[in-house]
Amino acid sequence: MTDTPWLPMEIAPFDRRVDLRAQRWVAGHERIRVEIFTGCKWCEGGSVRHPAPYWRRLPTGWAPIGWREADADTAAAG
């Protein structure tokens, strides 16, 4: 699904796995790095370890900037 356009995060679904395009500031190089994280799922949080809502499979420090539907294999896994 490399040709699928990225959709805005404001309309990202919370009920299924999606691929996220995320960015992170790399201070040592003074630039923004963008990567794709597949099979991310929204989690409501509420536990001691994760008290706030978050995207599972999106590492700490990365900010999601777009989403697209996960491919069938990734979506079936979760």
Coordinates of N, CA and C in Angstrom, one line a residue:
M1 N 0.8 -1.2 0.0 CA 0.0 0.0 0.0 C 0.9 1.2 0.0
T2 N 1.9 1.3 -0.7 CA 2.8 2.4 -0.7 C 2.3 3.6 -1.4
D3 N 1.3 3.4 -2.3 CA 0.8 4.5 -3.1 C -0.5 5.2 -2.4
T4 N -0.9 4.7 -1.3 CA -2.1 5.2 -0.6 C -1.8 6.5 0.0
P5 N -2.6 7.5 -0.2 CA -2.4 8.9 0.3 C -2.6 8.9 1.9
W6 N -1.8 9.7 2.5 CA -2.0 9.8 4.0 C -3.1 10.7 4.3
L7 N -3.9 10.3 5.3 CA -5.1 11.0 5.7 C -4.7 11.8 7.0
P8 N -5.5 12.9 7.3 CA -5.2 13.7 8.5 C -5.5 12.9 9.8
M9 N -4.8 13.2 10.9 CA -4.9 12.5 12.1 C -6.3 12.8 12.8
E10 N -6.9 13.9 12.4 CA -8.2 14.3 13.0 C -9.3 13.3 12.7
I11 N -9.1 12.5 11.6 CA -10.1 11.5 11.3 C -9.6 10.1 11.4
A12 N -8.6 9.9 12.1 CA -8.0 8.6 12.3 C -9.0 7.7 13.1
P13 N -9.2 6.4 12.6 CA -10.1 5.5 13.4 C -9.5 5.0 14.6
F14 N -10.3 4.8 15.6 CA -9.8 4.3 16.9 C -10.2 2.8 17.1
D15 N -10.9 2.2 16.1 CA -11.5 0.9 16.3 C -10.7 -0.2 15.5
R16 N -9.6 0.1 14.9 CA -8.9 -0.9 14.1 C -7.4 -0.5 13.9
R17 N -6.6 -1.4 13.5 CA -5.2 -1.1 13.3 C -5.0 -0.3 12.0
V18 N -4.1 0.7 12.1 CA -3.8 1.5 10.9 C -2.2 1.7 10.8
D19 N -1.8 2.1 9.7 CA -0.4 2.5 9.6 C -0.3 4.0 9.9
L20 N 0.7 4.4 10.6 CA 0.9 5.8 11.0 C 2.2 6.3 10.4
R21 N 2.1 7.5 9.9 CA 3.3 8.3 9.5 C 3.6 9.2 10.6
A22 N 4.8 9.2 11.1 CA 5.1 10.0 12.3 C 6.4 10.7 12.1
Q23 N 6.6 11.8 12.9 CA 7.8 12.6 12.8 C 8.4 12.7 14.2
R24 N 9.7 13.0 14.2 CA 10.5 13.2 15.4 C 11.6 14.1 15.2
W25 N 11.8 15.0 16.1 CA 13.0 16.0 16.0 C 14.2 15.3 16.4
V26 N 15.3 15.4 15.5 CA 16.6 14.8 15.8 C 17.5 16.0 16.1
A27 N 17.7 16.2 17.4 CA 18.4 17.4 17.8 C 19.9 17.4 17.4
G28 N 20.5 16.3 17.4 CA 21.9 16.2 17.0 C 22.2 16.5 15.6
H29 N 21.2 16.3 14.7 CA 21.3 16.6 13.3 C 20.5 17.8 12.9
E30 N 19.7 18.4 13.9 CA 18.9 19.5 13.6 C 18.0 19.4 12.4
R31 N 17.2 18.3 12.4 CA 16.3 18.0 11.4 C 15.1 17.2 11.9
I32 N 14.1 17.0 11.1 CA 13.0 16.2 11.5 C 13.1 14.9 10.7
R33 N 12.9 13.8 11.4 CA 12.9 12.5 10.8 C 11.5 12.0 10.7
V34 N 11.1 11.4 9.5 CA 9.8 10.9 9.3 C 9.9 9.4 9.0
E35 N 9.1 8.6 9.7 CA 9.0 7.1 9.5 C 7.6 6.7 9.4
I36 N 7.4 5.4 9.0 CA 6.1 4.8 9.0 C 6.1 3.6 10.0
F37 N 5.1 3.6 10.8 CA 4.9 2.5 11.8 C 3.6 1.8 11.4
T38 N 3.8 0.5 11.1 CA 2.6 -0.3 10.7 C 1.9 -1.0 11.8
G39 N 0.6 -1.2 11.6 CA -0.2 -2.0 12.6 C -0.4 -1.3 13.9
C40 N -0.5 0.0 13.9 CA -0.7 0.8 15.2 C -2.2 0.7 15.6
K41 N -2.4 0.6 16.9 CA -3.8 0.5 17.4 C -3.9 1.5 18.5
W42 N -5.1 2.2 18.6 CA -5.4 3.2 19.6 C -5.7 2.4 20.9
C43 N -5.1 2.9 22.0 CA -5.4 2.3 23.3 C -5.9 3.4 24.2
E44 N -6.9 3.2 25.0 CA -7.5 4.2 25.8 C -6.7 4.6 27.0
G45 N -5.8 3.7 27.4 CA -5.0 4.0 28.6 C -5.7 3.6 29.8
G46 N -5.5 4.3 31.0 CA -6.2 4.0 32.2 C -5.5 3.0 33.1
S47 N -4.3 2.6 32.7 CA -3.6 1.7 33.6 C -2.4 2.4 34.3
V48 N -1.8 1.8 35.2 CA -0.7 2.4 35.9 C 0.5 2.7 34.9
R49 N 0.7 1.7 34.1 CA 1.8 1.9 33.1 C 1.5 2.9 32.0
H50 N 0.3 2.9 31.6 CA -0.2 3.8 30.5 C -1.4 4.6 31.0
P51 N -1.3 5.6 31.8 CA -2.5 6.3 32.3 C -3.2 7.1 31.3
A52 N -2.5 7.6 30.2 CA -3.1 8.4 29.2 C -3.3 7.6 27.9
P53 N -4.2 8.0 27.0 CA -4.4 7.3 25.8 C -3.2 7.4 24.9
Y54 N -2.9 6.4 24.1 CA -1.7 6.4 23.2 C -1.9 5.4 22.0
W55 N -1.0 5.5 21.1 CA -1.0 4.6 19.9 C 0.0 3.5 20.2
R56 N -0.5 2.3 20.3 CA 0.3 1.1 20.5 C 1.2 0.9 19.2
R57 N 2.5 0.6 19.4 CA 3.5 0.4 18.4 C 4.1 1.7 17.8
L58 N 3.7 2.8 18.4 CA 4.3 4.1 18.1 C 5.3 4.4 19.2
P59 N 6.6 4.4 19.0 CA 7.6 4.7 20.1 C 7.4 6.1 20.7
T60 N 7.8 6.1 21.9 CA 7.8 7.4 22.7 C 8.7 8.4 21.9
G61 N 8.2 9.6 21.9 CA 8.9 10.7 21.2 C 8.5 11.0 19.8
W62 N 7.7 10.1 19.2 CA 7.2 10.2 17.8 C 5.8 10.8 17.8
A63 N 5.6 11.8 16.9 CA 4.3 12.4 16.8 C 3.6 12.0 15.5
P64 N 2.4 11.4 15.6 CA 1.7 11.0 14.3 C 1.3 12.2 13.5
I65 N 1.5 12.1 12.2 CA 1.1 13.2 11.3 C 0.2 12.8 10.2
G66 N 0.0 11.5 10.1 CA -0.9 11.0 9.1 C -1.2 9.5 9.3
W67 N -2.2 9.0 8.6 CA -2.6 7.6 8.8 C -3.1 7.1 7.4
R68 N -3.1 5.8 7.3 CA -3.7 5.1 6.2 C -4.2 3.7 6.7
E69 N -5.0 3.1 5.9 CA -5.5 1.8 6.3 C -4.3 0.8 6.3
A70 N -4.3 -0.1 7.3 CA -3.3 -1.1 7.3 C -3.6 -2.2 6.3
D71 N -2.6 -2.8 5.8 CA -2.8 -3.9 4.8 C -3.5 -5.0 5.5
A72 N -4.1 -5.9 4.7 CA -4.9 -7.0 5.2 C -4.2 -7.9 6.2
D73 N -2.9 -8.2 6.0 CA -2.1 -9.1 6.9 C -2.0 -8.4 8.2
T74 N -1.6 -7.1 8.2 CA -1.4 -6.4 9.5 C -2.8 -6.3 10.2
A75 N -3.8 -6.0 9.5 CA -5.1 -5.8 10.2 C -5.6 -7.1 10.8
A76 N -5.4 -8.2 10.1 CA -5.8 -9.5 10.6 C -5.1 -9.9 11.9
A77 N -3.9 -9.4 12.0 CA -3.1 -9.8 13.2 C -3.6 -9.2 14.5
G78 N -4.4 -8.2 14.4 CA -4.8 -7.6 15.7 C -6.2 -7.5 15.9

